[in-house]
Coordinates of C-alpha atoms and ligand atoms in Angstrom, one line a residue:
Chain A
M30 CA 85.3 125.3 140.7
A31 CA 81.8 126.3 140.4
R32 CA 82.0 126.6 136.8
K33 CA 83.3 123.0 136.5
V34 CA 80.2 121.9 138.4
T35 CA 77.8 123.6 136.1
L36 CA 79.6 122.2 133.1
Q37 CA 79.4 118.7 134.4
R38 CA 75.8 119.3 135.2
K39 CA 75.2 120.6 131.7
L40 CA 76.9 117.6 130.1
G41 CA 75.0 115.3 132.5
F42 CA 71.7 116.9 131.5
T43 CA 72.4 117.0 127.9
A44 CA 73.4 113.3 127.8
L45 CA 70.2 112.4 129.9
A46 CA 68.0 114.4 127.4
W47 CA 69.6 112.6 124.4
F48 CA 69.3 109.3 126.0
L49 CA 65.5 110.0 126.6
G50 CA 64.9 111.4 123.3
C51 CA 66.6 108.3 121.7
I52 CA 64.5 106.0 123.7
M53 CA 61.3 107.9 122.7
F54 CA 62.3 108.0 119.0
F55 CA 63.5 104.5 118.8
P56 CA 60.0 102.9 117.9
I57 CA 59.5 105.4 115.2
F58 CA 62.9 104.7 113.8
W59 CA 62.3 101.0 113.9
M60 CA 59.1 101.4 112.1
I61 CA 60.7 103.3 109.4
L62 CA 63.4 100.8 109.2
T63 CA 61.1 97.9 109.1
S64 CA 58.9 99.6 106.3
F65 CA 61.9 99.1 103.9
K66 CA 62.5 95.5 104.8
T67 CA 60.9 92.4 103.0
E68 CA 58.5 90.6 105.1
I69 CA 60.9 87.8 105.7
D70 CA 63.5 90.4 107.0
A71 CA 61.0 91.9 109.3
I72 CA 60.4 88.9 111.3
A73 CA 64.0 87.7 111.1
S74 CA 65.4 86.9 114.8
P75 CA 67.8 88.4 115.9
P76 CA 66.4 91.8 114.1
L77 CA 68.3 92.8 111.2
V78 CA 69.9 96.2 111.1
F79 CA 71.8 95.8 107.9
F80 CA 69.6 94.7 104.9
Q81 CA 68.6 95.0 101.4
A82 CA 66.5 98.1 101.4
T83 CA 63.3 98.0 99.1
W84 CA 60.3 100.2 98.1
E85 CA 58.2 97.4 97.5
N86 CA 56.0 97.7 100.6
Y87 CA 55.2 101.3 99.8
Q88 CA 54.2 100.5 96.1
L89 CA 52.2 97.6 97.3
V90 CA 50.4 99.7 100.1
L91 CA 49.7 102.6 97.7
N92 CA 48.2 100.0 95.1
Q93 CA 46.2 98.0 97.6
S94 CA 44.5 100.8 99.2
D95 CA 43.3 104.5 98.6
Y96 CA 45.8 106.4 100.6
L97 CA 44.6 109.6 99.3
K98 CA 40.9 109.0 100.4
Y99 CA 42.2 108.1 104.2
F100 CA 44.5 111.1 104.0
G101 CA 41.8 113.5 103.0
N102 CA 39.5 112.1 105.6
S103 CA 42.2 112.7 108.4
V104 CA 42.8 116.3 107.1
V105 CA 39.0 117.0 107.3
I106 CA 38.5 115.4 110.7
A107 CA 41.6 116.7 112.4
G108 CA 41.5 120.1 110.8
G109 CA 37.7 120.6 111.0
S110 CA 37.4 119.5 114.6
T111 CA 40.4 121.7 115.7
I112 CA 39.1 124.8 114.0
L113 CA 35.5 124.1 115.3
A114 CA 36.9 123.6 118.7
L115 CA 38.9 126.8 118.6
L116 CA 35.7 128.7 117.6
V117 CA 33.9 127.4 120.6
A118 CA 36.9 127.6 123.0
I119 CA 38.1 131.0 122.5
P120 CA 34.9 132.8 123.6
S121 CA 34.6 130.3 126.6
A122 CA 38.2 130.8 127.7
W123 CA 37.9 134.4 127.3
S124 CA 35.0 134.6 129.8
M125 CA 36.6 132.2 132.3
A126 CA 40.0 134.1 132.2
F127 CA 38.6 137.6 132.3
S128 CA 35.3 137.6 134.1
P129 CA 35.6 134.6 136.2
T130 CA 32.9 133.8 138.7
R131 CA 32.7 131.8 141.8
H132 CA 32.4 128.6 139.8
T133 CA 34.9 129.0 137.1
K134 CA 37.5 126.9 138.7
D135 CA 34.7 124.2 139.2
V136 CA 33.7 124.3 135.5
L137 CA 37.4 123.9 134.5
M138 CA 37.9 120.9 136.9
W139 CA 34.5 119.4 135.6
M140 CA 35.6 119.7 132.0
L141 CA 39.1 118.2 132.7
S142 CA 37.3 115.4 134.6
T143 CA 35.6 114.3 131.4
K144 CA 39.0 113.3 130.1
M145 CA 39.6 111.0 133.2
M146 CA 36.7 108.7 132.0
P147 CA 37.8 105.8 129.9
P148 CA 36.3 106.7 126.3
V149 CA 34.9 103.2 126.1
G150 CA 32.5 104.0 128.9
V151 CA 30.5 106.1 126.6
L152 CA 31.2 104.3 123.4
V153 CA 27.7 102.8 123.2
P154 CA 25.6 105.9 123.9
I155 CA 27.6 107.8 121.4
Y156 CA 27.5 105.2 118.8
L157 CA 23.6 105.1 119.1
M158 CA 23.2 108.7 119.1
L159 CA 25.3 109.1 115.9
K160 CA 23.4 106.1 114.5
Y161 CA 20.2 107.9 115.1
M162 CA 21.2 111.0 113.7
G163 CA 22.5 109.3 110.7
L164 CA 26.0 110.5 111.3
L165 CA 27.7 107.1 111.6
D166 CA 30.5 106.8 109.2
T167 CA 30.4 110.4 108.2
R168 CA 33.0 113.0 108.3
T169 CA 30.5 115.5 109.9
G170 CA 29.9 113.1 112.8
L171 CA 33.5 112.6 113.5
V172 CA 34.1 116.1 113.3
I173 CA 31.7 116.9 116.0
I174 CA 32.8 113.8 118.0
M175 CA 36.6 114.8 117.9
M176 CA 35.7 118.5 118.5
L177 CA 34.0 117.5 121.8
I178 CA 36.7 115.1 122.8
N179 CA 39.5 117.6 122.6
L180 CA 37.5 120.7 123.6
P181 CA 38.4 120.4 127.4
I182 CA 42.1 120.5 126.6
I183 CA 41.8 123.3 124.2
I184 CA 39.9 125.3 126.7
W185 CA 42.3 124.7 129.4
M186 CA 45.3 125.6 127.2
L187 CA 43.7 128.8 125.9
Y188 CA 42.5 129.7 129.5
T189 CA 46.1 129.5 130.7
Y190 CA 47.4 131.6 127.8
F191 CA 44.6 134.1 128.3
K192 CA 45.5 134.4 132.0
E193 CA 48.7 135.9 131.2
I194 CA 47.4 138.7 129.3
P195 CA 46.9 141.7 131.6
S196 CA 43.1 142.5 131.8
E197 CA 43.7 146.2 131.7
I198 CA 44.7 146.1 128.0
L199 CA 41.3 144.5 127.3
E200 CA 39.6 147.1 129.5
A201 CA 41.5 149.7 127.6
S202 CA 40.1 148.6 124.3
R203 CA 36.5 148.6 126.0
M204 CA 37.1 152.2 126.9
D205 CA 38.2 152.8 123.3
G206 CA 34.8 151.6 122.1
A207 CA 35.5 148.1 121.1
V208 CA 32.6 145.9 121.4
L209 CA 33.1 142.3 122.3
W210 CA 34.0 140.7 119.0
K211 CA 36.3 143.5 118.1
E212 CA 38.1 143.3 121.6
I213 CA 38.6 139.7 120.8
V214 CA 39.5 140.0 117.2
Y215 CA 41.7 143.2 117.3
V216 CA 43.3 142.7 120.8
L217 CA 43.0 139.3 122.5
L218 CA 43.7 137.3 119.5
P219 CA 46.9 139.0 118.3
M220 CA 48.3 139.0 121.7
A221 CA 47.4 135.4 122.4
L222 CA 48.6 134.2 118.9
P223 CA 51.7 132.1 120.1
G224 CA 49.4 130.3 122.5
I225 CA 46.7 129.9 120.1
A226 CA 48.9 128.5 117.5
S227 CA 50.4 125.9 119.6
T228 CA 47.1 124.9 120.9
L229 CA 46.0 124.5 117.3
L230 CA 49.1 122.4 116.4
L231 CA 48.9 120.3 119.5
N232 CA 45.3 119.4 118.8
L233 CA 45.8 118.9 115.1
I234 CA 48.4 116.2 116.2
L235 CA 46.1 114.9 119.0
A236 CA 43.1 114.6 116.6
W237 CA 45.3 113.1 113.7
N238 CA 46.6 110.4 116.0
E239 CA 43.4 109.7 117.7
A240 CA 42.4 106.0 117.0
F241 CA 39.6 104.8 119.4
W242 CA 36.6 107.2 118.1
T243 CA 37.9 107.1 114.6
L244 CA 38.0 103.2 114.3
N245 CA 35.0 102.7 116.2
L246 CA 32.7 105.2 114.4
T247 CA 33.8 104.9 110.9
A248 CA 33.7 102.1 108.3
A249 CA 34.4 102.7 104.6
N250 CA 33.5 106.3 103.9
A251 CA 34.9 108.4 106.5
A252 CA 37.7 106.2 107.8
P253 CA 41.1 108.4 108.4
L254 CA 44.5 107.2 108.2
T255 CA 44.3 105.4 111.7
A256 CA 41.9 103.0 110.1
F257 CA 44.3 102.8 107.0
I258 CA 47.0 101.5 109.4
A259 CA 44.6 99.1 111.3
S260 CA 43.5 97.7 108.0
Y261 CA 47.1 96.0 107.8
S262 CA 46.6 93.9 110.9
S263 CA 44.1 91.7 109.5
P264 CA 42.5 88.5 110.2
E265 CA 44.8 86.8 107.5
G266 CA 47.9 87.6 109.7
L267 CA 50.2 90.4 110.4
F268 CA 52.2 91.9 107.7
W269 CA 54.9 93.8 109.8
S270 CA 56.8 95.6 106.8
K271 CA 53.4 96.7 105.1
L272 CA 52.0 97.8 108.5
S273 CA 55.2 99.8 108.9
A274 CA 55.0 101.4 105.6
A275 CA 51.3 102.4 106.0
S276 CA 52.1 103.6 109.6
T277 CA 55.1 105.7 108.2
M278 CA 52.8 107.3 105.6
A279 CA 50.1 107.9 108.0
I280 CA 52.4 109.8 110.4
A281 CA 54.6 111.5 107.8
P282 CA 52.4 114.5 107.3
I283 CA 51.9 115.3 110.9
M284 CA 55.7 114.7 111.5
V285 CA 56.6 117.2 108.8
L286 CA 54.2 119.7 110.4
G287 CA 55.7 119.1 113.7
W288 CA 59.1 119.5 112.5
F289 CA 58.4 122.8 110.9
S290 CA 56.4 124.2 113.9
Q291 CA 58.5 122.9 116.7
K292 CA 59.8 126.3 117.6
Q293 CA 56.1 127.6 117.7
L294 CA 55.2 124.6 119.7
V295 CA 57.8 125.0 122.3
T296 CA 57.5 128.8 122.6
G297 CA 53.7 128.1 123.2
L298 CA 54.0 125.4 125.6
T299 CA 56.3 127.1 127.7
F300 CA 54.5 130.6 127.4
G301 CA 54.5 132.3 130.8
A302 CA 57.1 129.9 132.3
V303 CA 59.8 132.1 130.7
K304 CA 60.0 135.7 131.4
Chain B
M17 CA 30.0 168.2 127.9
G18 CA 31.1 166.1 130.8
N19 CA 28.9 166.5 133.8
I20 CA 29.0 163.3 135.8
V21 CA 26.6 162.7 138.6
L22 CA 26.7 159.8 141.1
E23 CA 23.7 159.0 143.1
K24 CA 23.9 156.5 146.1
V25 CA 26.4 154.6 144.2
N26 CA 26.9 151.2 145.9
K27 CA 29.4 148.5 145.1
C28 CA 29.9 145.1 146.7
F29 CA 32.3 142.4 145.9
G30 CA 30.5 139.3 146.8
D31 CA 29.8 139.9 150.5
V32 CA 32.4 142.7 150.8
E33 CA 31.0 146.1 150.6
V34 CA 33.7 148.4 149.1
I35 CA 31.7 151.5 148.5
P36 CA 28.7 151.8 150.8
S37 CA 27.1 155.0 149.3
V38 CA 28.6 157.8 147.3
D39 CA 27.1 160.9 146.2
L40 CA 29.0 163.4 143.8
D41 CA 28.1 166.0 141.5
I42 CA 31.3 166.7 139.1
K43 CA 30.6 169.7 136.9
D44 CA 31.5 169.9 133.3
G45 CA 35.1 171.0 132.8
E46 CA 36.1 170.4 136.4
F47 CA 39.4 168.7 137.3
V48 CA 38.5 166.4 140.2
V49 CA 41.1 164.3 142.1
F50 CA 40.2 161.2 144.3
V51 CA 42.6 160.6 147.2
G52 CA 42.7 158.4 150.1
P53 CA 44.6 155.7 151.7
S54 CA 45.4 152.5 149.8
G55 CA 42.5 150.2 149.5
C56 CA 39.9 152.9 150.1
G57 CA 38.2 152.4 146.9
K58 CA 39.4 155.0 144.5
S59 CA 40.0 152.8 141.6
T60 CA 36.9 150.9 142.2
L61 CA 35.0 154.4 142.1
L62 CA 36.8 155.3 138.9
R63 CA 36.0 151.9 137.2
L64 CA 32.4 152.1 138.3
I65 CA 32.2 155.6 136.6
A66 CA 34.1 154.1 133.4
G67 CA 31.7 151.2 133.3
L68 CA 34.4 148.6 133.8
E69 CA 32.6 147.4 137.0
D70 CA 28.9 147.0 137.3
L71 CA 27.0 148.9 140.0
T72 CA 25.4 147.0 142.8
D73 CA 23.1 149.8 143.4
G74 CA 22.6 153.5 142.7
K75 CA 22.9 155.6 139.6
I76 CA 25.4 157.3 137.3
V77 CA 24.3 160.1 135.2
I78 CA 26.4 161.4 132.5
D79 CA 25.2 164.7 130.8
G80 CA 21.6 164.0 132.1
V81 CA 21.5 160.4 130.7
D82 CA 21.5 157.6 133.1
V83 CA 24.5 155.3 132.0
S84 CA 24.3 152.9 134.9
D85 CA 23.7 150.0 132.8
S86 CA 25.6 151.2 129.6
T87 CA 28.7 149.6 128.4
P88 CA 32.0 151.6 128.5
A89 CA 31.8 152.3 124.8
K90 CA 28.4 153.9 125.2
R91 CA 29.7 156.3 127.8
E92 CA 32.3 158.1 125.7
L93 CA 34.9 158.4 128.4
A94 CA 38.4 157.8 128.0
M95 CA 40.8 156.2 130.4
V96 CA 44.4 156.3 131.3
F97 CA 45.6 153.4 133.3
Q98 CA 48.6 153.2 135.7
S99 CA 50.1 150.4 133.7
Y100 CA 49.5 152.4 130.4
A101 CA 47.8 149.4 129.0
L102 CA 49.0 150.0 125.4
Y103 CA 48.4 147.4 122.7
P104 CA 51.8 145.8 122.6
H105 CA 51.2 144.4 119.1
M106 CA 50.3 147.7 117.5
T107 CA 52.6 150.6 116.6
V108 CA 52.2 153.9 118.4
R109 CA 50.3 155.2 115.4
K110 CA 47.8 152.3 115.5
N111 CA 47.5 152.5 119.2
I112 CA 46.4 156.3 119.0
A113 CA 44.2 155.5 116.0
F114 CA 42.4 152.5 117.6
P115 CA 39.6 154.3 119.3
L116 CA 38.9 156.3 116.0
K117 CA 38.9 153.1 114.2
M118 CA 36.5 151.7 116.7
A119 CA 34.3 154.5 116.0
G120 CA 34.4 153.8 112.3
M121 CA 36.0 157.1 111.3
P122 CA 37.2 157.4 107.7
Q123 CA 41.0 156.6 107.4
D124 CA 42.1 160.0 106.2
E125 CA 40.3 161.7 109.0
I126 CA 42.0 159.2 111.4
D127 CA 45.4 160.1 110.0
K128 CA 45.0 163.6 110.5
K129 CA 43.8 163.4 114.2
V130 CA 46.5 160.9 115.0
M131 CA 49.1 163.4 113.5
A132 CA 47.6 166.2 115.5
A133 CA 47.7 164.2 118.6
A134 CA 51.2 163.1 118.0
E135 CA 52.5 166.6 117.4
S136 CA 51.0 168.0 120.6
L137 CA 52.6 165.2 122.7
N138 CA 55.9 165.2 120.8
L139 CA 55.4 161.6 119.6
T140 CA 55.9 162.1 115.8
D141 CA 59.3 160.4 115.7
Y142 CA 58.0 157.4 117.4
L143 CA 54.7 156.7 115.4
E144 CA 56.1 153.5 113.8
R145 CA 57.6 152.0 116.8
T146 CA 55.8 149.5 119.0
P147 CA 55.3 150.3 122.9
G148 CA 57.9 147.8 124.0
L149 CA 60.6 150.1 122.5
L150 CA 59.5 153.3 124.3
S151 CA 60.5 154.8 127.6
G152 CA 58.2 155.1 130.5
G153 CA 57.4 158.6 129.8
Q154 CA 56.7 158.0 126.2
R155 CA 54.4 155.2 126.8
Q156 CA 52.6 157.5 129.1
R157 CA 52.3 160.0 126.4
V158 CA 51.0 157.6 124.0
A159 CA 48.2 156.5 126.5
I160 CA 47.3 160.0 126.8
G161 CA 47.4 160.5 123.0
R162 CA 44.9 157.5 122.7
A163 CA 42.7 159.1 125.3
I164 CA 42.6 162.6 123.6
V165 CA 42.1 161.8 119.9
R166 CA 38.5 161.1 120.0
S167 CA 37.6 164.1 122.3
P168 CA 35.8 162.3 125.0
S169 CA 33.4 163.9 127.2
A170 CA 35.7 163.3 130.3
F171 CA 39.0 161.6 131.0
L172 CA 39.7 159.2 133.8
F173 CA 43.0 158.7 135.2
D174 CA 44.2 155.9 137.5
E175 CA 47.5 156.9 139.1
P176 CA 48.8 157.5 135.8
L177 CA 52.2 159.1 136.9
S178 CA 53.2 156.5 139.7
N179 CA 55.3 154.5 137.4
L180 CA 57.5 157.4 136.4
D181 CA 60.6 158.9 138.2
A182 CA 60.3 162.0 140.2
A183 CA 61.6 164.5 137.7
L184 CA 59.4 163.1 134.9
R185 CA 56.6 163.0 137.1
V186 CA 56.7 166.8 137.7
N187 CA 56.9 167.4 133.9
M188 CA 53.9 164.9 133.2
R189 CA 52.0 166.7 135.8
I190 CA 52.3 170.0 134.3
E191 CA 51.7 168.6 130.9
I192 CA 48.3 167.1 132.1
T193 CA 47.5 170.3 133.9
D194 CA 48.2 172.2 130.5
L195 CA 46.0 169.8 128.7
H196 CA 43.1 170.3 130.9
K197 CA 43.4 174.1 130.5
E198 CA 43.6 173.6 126.8
L199 CA 40.9 171.2 126.3
K200 CA 38.5 172.2 129.1
T201 CA 37.2 168.8 129.3
T202 CA 36.2 167.2 132.6
M203 CA 39.0 165.0 134.3
I204 CA 38.8 162.7 137.1
Y205 CA 42.2 161.8 138.5
V206 CA 43.3 159.2 141.0
T207 CA 46.3 159.6 143.0
H208 CA 47.8 158.9 146.4
D209 CA 50.4 161.7 145.9
Q210 CA 49.5 164.9 148.0
V211 CA 51.3 167.3 145.7
E212 CA 49.5 165.9 142.7
A213 CA 46.1 166.4 144.4
M214 CA 46.7 169.7 145.7
T215 CA 48.4 171.4 142.6
M216 CA 46.2 169.8 139.9
A217 CA 42.7 169.6 141.3
D218 CA 39.8 172.2 141.2
R219 CA 38.2 170.0 143.6
I220 CA 39.5 167.1 145.6
V221 CA 37.3 164.1 146.9
V222 CA 38.9 162.6 150.1
L223 CA 37.8 158.8 150.3
Q224 CA 37.9 156.6 153.4
A225 CA 36.9 152.9 153.4
G226 CA 34.6 153.9 150.5
N227 CA 33.1 157.0 152.1
V228 CA 33.5 160.4 150.9
E229 CA 34.9 162.3 153.7
Q230 CA 35.0 165.7 152.0
F231 CA 34.7 167.1 148.6
G232 CA 36.1 170.6 148.1
S233 CA 38.8 172.8 146.8
P234 CA 42.4 172.2 147.8
L235 CA 42.6 175.1 150.0
D236 CA 39.2 174.4 151.5
L237 CA 40.4 171.0 152.5
Y238 CA 43.8 172.5 154.0
N239 CA 42.0 175.3 155.8
K240 CA 38.8 173.8 156.9
P241 CA 39.1 170.1 157.1
V242 CA 35.7 168.7 158.1
N243 CA 37.1 166.0 160.3
R244 CA 40.2 164.7 161.9
F245 CA 40.8 162.2 159.0
V246 CA 40.8 164.9 156.3
A247 CA 43.0 167.2 158.5
G248 CA 45.6 164.3 159.1
F249 CA 45.3 163.3 155.3
I250 CA 45.8 166.5 153.6
G251 CA 49.0 168.4 154.4
S252 CA 52.7 167.0 154.3
P253 CA 54.2 166.5 156.8
K254 CA 51.0 165.5 158.7
M255 CA 49.1 167.5 161.1
N256 CA 50.2 167.0 164.7
F257 CA 47.4 165.9 167.1
V258 CA 47.1 166.4 170.8
K259 CA 44.6 165.3 173.4
G260 CA 44.2 166.0 177.0
K261 CA 44.5 169.2 179.2
D262 CA 46.1 171.0 176.2
A263 CA 42.9 170.4 174.1
D264 CA 40.7 171.1 177.1
E265 CA 42.3 174.6 177.1
F266 CA 40.8 175.2 173.7
N267 CA 37.4 173.5 174.5
A268 CA 38.0 170.5 172.3
H269 CA 38.5 166.9 172.6
E270 CA 41.5 167.0 170.5
I271 CA 43.4 169.8 168.8
G272 CA 45.5 169.7 165.8
F273 CA 48.1 172.1 164.3
R274 CA 50.2 171.8 161.2
P275 CA 54.1 171.5 161.2
E276 CA 54.2 174.9 159.3
H277 CA 52.4 176.5 162.0
M278 CA 54.7 175.8 164.9
K279 CA 57.4 178.1 166.4
V280 CA 60.8 176.7 167.2
S281 CA 63.0 178.2 169.8
T282 CA 66.1 177.3 171.7
T283 CA 65.2 179.4 174.6
K284 CA 61.6 179.4 175.5
G285 CA 58.2 178.0 174.3
R286 CA 55.2 175.9 175.4
W287 CA 56.7 172.3 175.1
K288 CA 60.3 171.3 175.7
G289 CA 61.7 168.5 173.8
V290 CA 64.8 166.7 172.0
V291 CA 65.3 166.8 168.4
S292 CA 65.1 162.9 167.3
V293 CA 65.2 163.6 163.5
A294 CA 66.4 166.7 161.7
E295 CA 65.6 166.6 158.1
H296 CA 67.3 169.5 156.2
L297 CA 65.8 169.9 152.7
G298 CA 67.6 173.0 152.0
A299 CA 64.5 175.3 151.6
D300 CA 62.8 173.7 154.5
T301 CA 63.8 171.9 157.7
F302 CA 61.6 169.3 159.2
L303 CA 62.3 168.6 163.0
H304 CA 60.8 165.6 164.8
V305 CA 60.7 166.8 168.5
K306 CA 60.3 164.3 171.2
T307 CA 58.4 165.9 174.1
K308 CA 57.5 164.6 177.4
E309 CA 54.1 166.1 177.7
V310 CA 52.6 165.5 174.0
G311 CA 54.7 162.8 172.3
T312 CA 56.5 163.5 169.2
I313 CA 55.7 166.8 167.3
V314 CA 56.9 167.5 163.8
T315 CA 57.6 171.1 162.8
R316 CA 58.5 172.8 159.8
S317 CA 60.6 175.9 159.5
D318 CA 62.9 177.5 157.1
G319 CA 66.1 176.2 155.7
E320 CA 68.4 178.4 157.7
I321 CA 67.5 177.3 161.2
N322 CA 70.6 175.7 163.0
V323 CA 69.2 172.9 165.1
N324 CA 70.4 169.3 164.8
Y325 CA 69.9 165.8 166.2
G326 CA 70.0 165.7 170.1
D327 CA 69.5 169.5 170.6
T328 CA 67.0 170.4 173.0
V329 CA 64.4 173.0 171.7
Y330 CA 61.1 174.4 172.7
V331 CA 58.1 174.1 170.4
S332 CA 54.8 176.2 170.4
P333 CA 51.8 176.1 168.1
N334 CA 50.5 179.2 166.6
T335 CA 47.3 179.6 168.5
D336 CA 45.6 181.3 165.6
K337 CA 45.9 178.2 163.4
I338 CA 44.7 175.5 165.8
Y339 CA 42.1 173.0 164.4
R340 CA 39.7 171.8 167.0
F341 CA 37.9 168.4 167.0
G342 CA 35.1 166.8 169.1
A343 CA 35.1 163.4 170.5
D344 CA 33.5 162.0 167.3
G345 CA 36.3 163.3 165.1
L346 CA 34.3 166.1 163.5
A347 CA 35.8 169.5 163.4
L348 CA 34.3 172.1 165.8
Ligands
LIG401 N1 37.5 142.5 141.8 C1 37.5 142.6 143.3 N2 37.1 141.7 143.9 C2 37.2 141.8 145.3 N3 37.6 142.8 146.0 C3 38.1 143.8 145.4 C4 38.1 143.7 143.9 N4 38.7 144.9 143.4 C5 38.8 145.6 144.5 N5 38.5 145.0 145.6 C6 38.6 145.5 147.0 O1 38.1 146.8 147.0 C7 38.8 147.6 147.9 C8 39.2 148.8 147.1 O2 39.9 148.6 146.2 P1 40.5 149.7 145.2 O3 41.5 149.2 144.3 O4 39.5 150.4 144.6 O5 41.4 150.7 146.1 P2 42.3 151.9 145.9 O6 42.0 152.9 146.6 O7 42.4 152.2 144.4 O8 43.8 151.4 146.3 P3 45.2 151.9 145.8 O9 45.4 153.1 146.3 O10 45.9 150.8 146.4 O11 45.1 151.5 144.4 C9 40.0 146.9 148.3 O12 39.9 146.4 149.7 C10 40.1 145.7 147.3 O13 40.6 144.5 148.2
LIG402 MG1 43.9 151.7 142.8

């Protein structure tokens, strides 16, 4: 009897999970589908599920705009900001996790609170600051901004992973004569590697997909793939299937990365919950 | 060398004063054990010596050098933790080699020293395993190996054996004692196990609420406890205490007598009582005797005594072995 109930539950949860998964994936699926339609098919009503597939949109998009330039900018901005943020976040999460003070919790809350503010609230000051520093529409400027934007989340994630590491092991390394950087490089980082890897991946994804700052602070030179997509919703009208093709090309690299690292991502994100 | 001197050492965590003021002079080569009830500050004191906690006030001097503000690395002490604190991502070999690597020793010398340490601790077969695949006793050995490779000026142990089962604990206790005899290096050892303290120590520090109650050899503490706390803490089963007219008779506020210094008789004696617990351990028998006059008295007699639960017996202390205490708890 008991077994039957659990089996039903299992089936129920599995069905629910698939259902939710399908709902979440549907827009992406539809986008990919649309990218193979002609512009006429794309706006057909009722929507077409069966149609004559074409590569035309991809060819057009590739010919019209410099995909590789946008792609390169995305790589530099997402990768650079994530790595820079990790370099700052690892020591700060270390100090908050292993030598907390009375105010550590407050600092963490304060950092998180910056994420609660609508970004548009600081758009003008940041725009002006970048302008005066001559960093508008430069990769450097964007790397710095994206690093600052994602820093709170990176520190929070690392902090929770570091908290799981028994401080006695770090103390043992101190007794064994390790100075601070050796303690971090030889003991802390290898032990926190799953957590650091998933932080890195998650932030690559966040930074890759970030649109507000990248659209507002770039023009021709430093524009990443988000701007590449946006350029297809132009004043001359919407080109659905070209827009879809551009979007598909923009998210493809990060989807492939996510697909291959999903195991790492899941273990990292549930770190500590298991065991 | 490993002469460790604590001068007016004081430690507060926020507003809580955990160690009011401790003075200790630990001689080179000595085996010193810290004992005391849970939460009395044994670990804190050890961590202060190690440099893992900052002093609030006072001074720590190792071999004539004031190390109060030095990092743990500079103090050249080795520590063995209760949880072993091995590096889970390194093999046993790398674990043991770690302190040498940190000291920047050439690789061939490291290999030699690691092999020597592994041989002396019977770890040669496990060198390529990670700590997760070892038993508790083996992990403990690795932790000790990691401590001995670089010949520190003193070893610090924080309840290193409390996660082991009883039989293994006895073995490791003997191994650590042998190690001390062989290396002749200062060792400071924290434990709450009476037997460990009594058998291993050259001198014992009895702590209570962060204060040193007494610092002396095991037999000193047993024979001449300076106060009621030490008298009650050292010895197992615990000393019996009696107040009132029985104490007055000895010119004291309170008297104490150890279970092993009690006579048990079925016919006559000082106090009459009923056996409420009889623990037959084979070699020894512990009796808990409920008396009308002085409450429950614990006695220790040899295993042959034929007394059981519910029997009526007479117990009398050996008057030569009575400890006398004043109203302030100090020994008279
Ligand atoms: N980091 C800390 N912050 C605040 N209080 C602490 C801290 N570490 C220890 N204490 C307090 O200091 C006191 C002494 O702790 P300590 O760990 O030294 O006791 P102990 O004698 O080792 O006890 P046990 O035998 O249980 O290990 C305790 O009351 C403890 O709550
Ligand atoms: Mg302790």
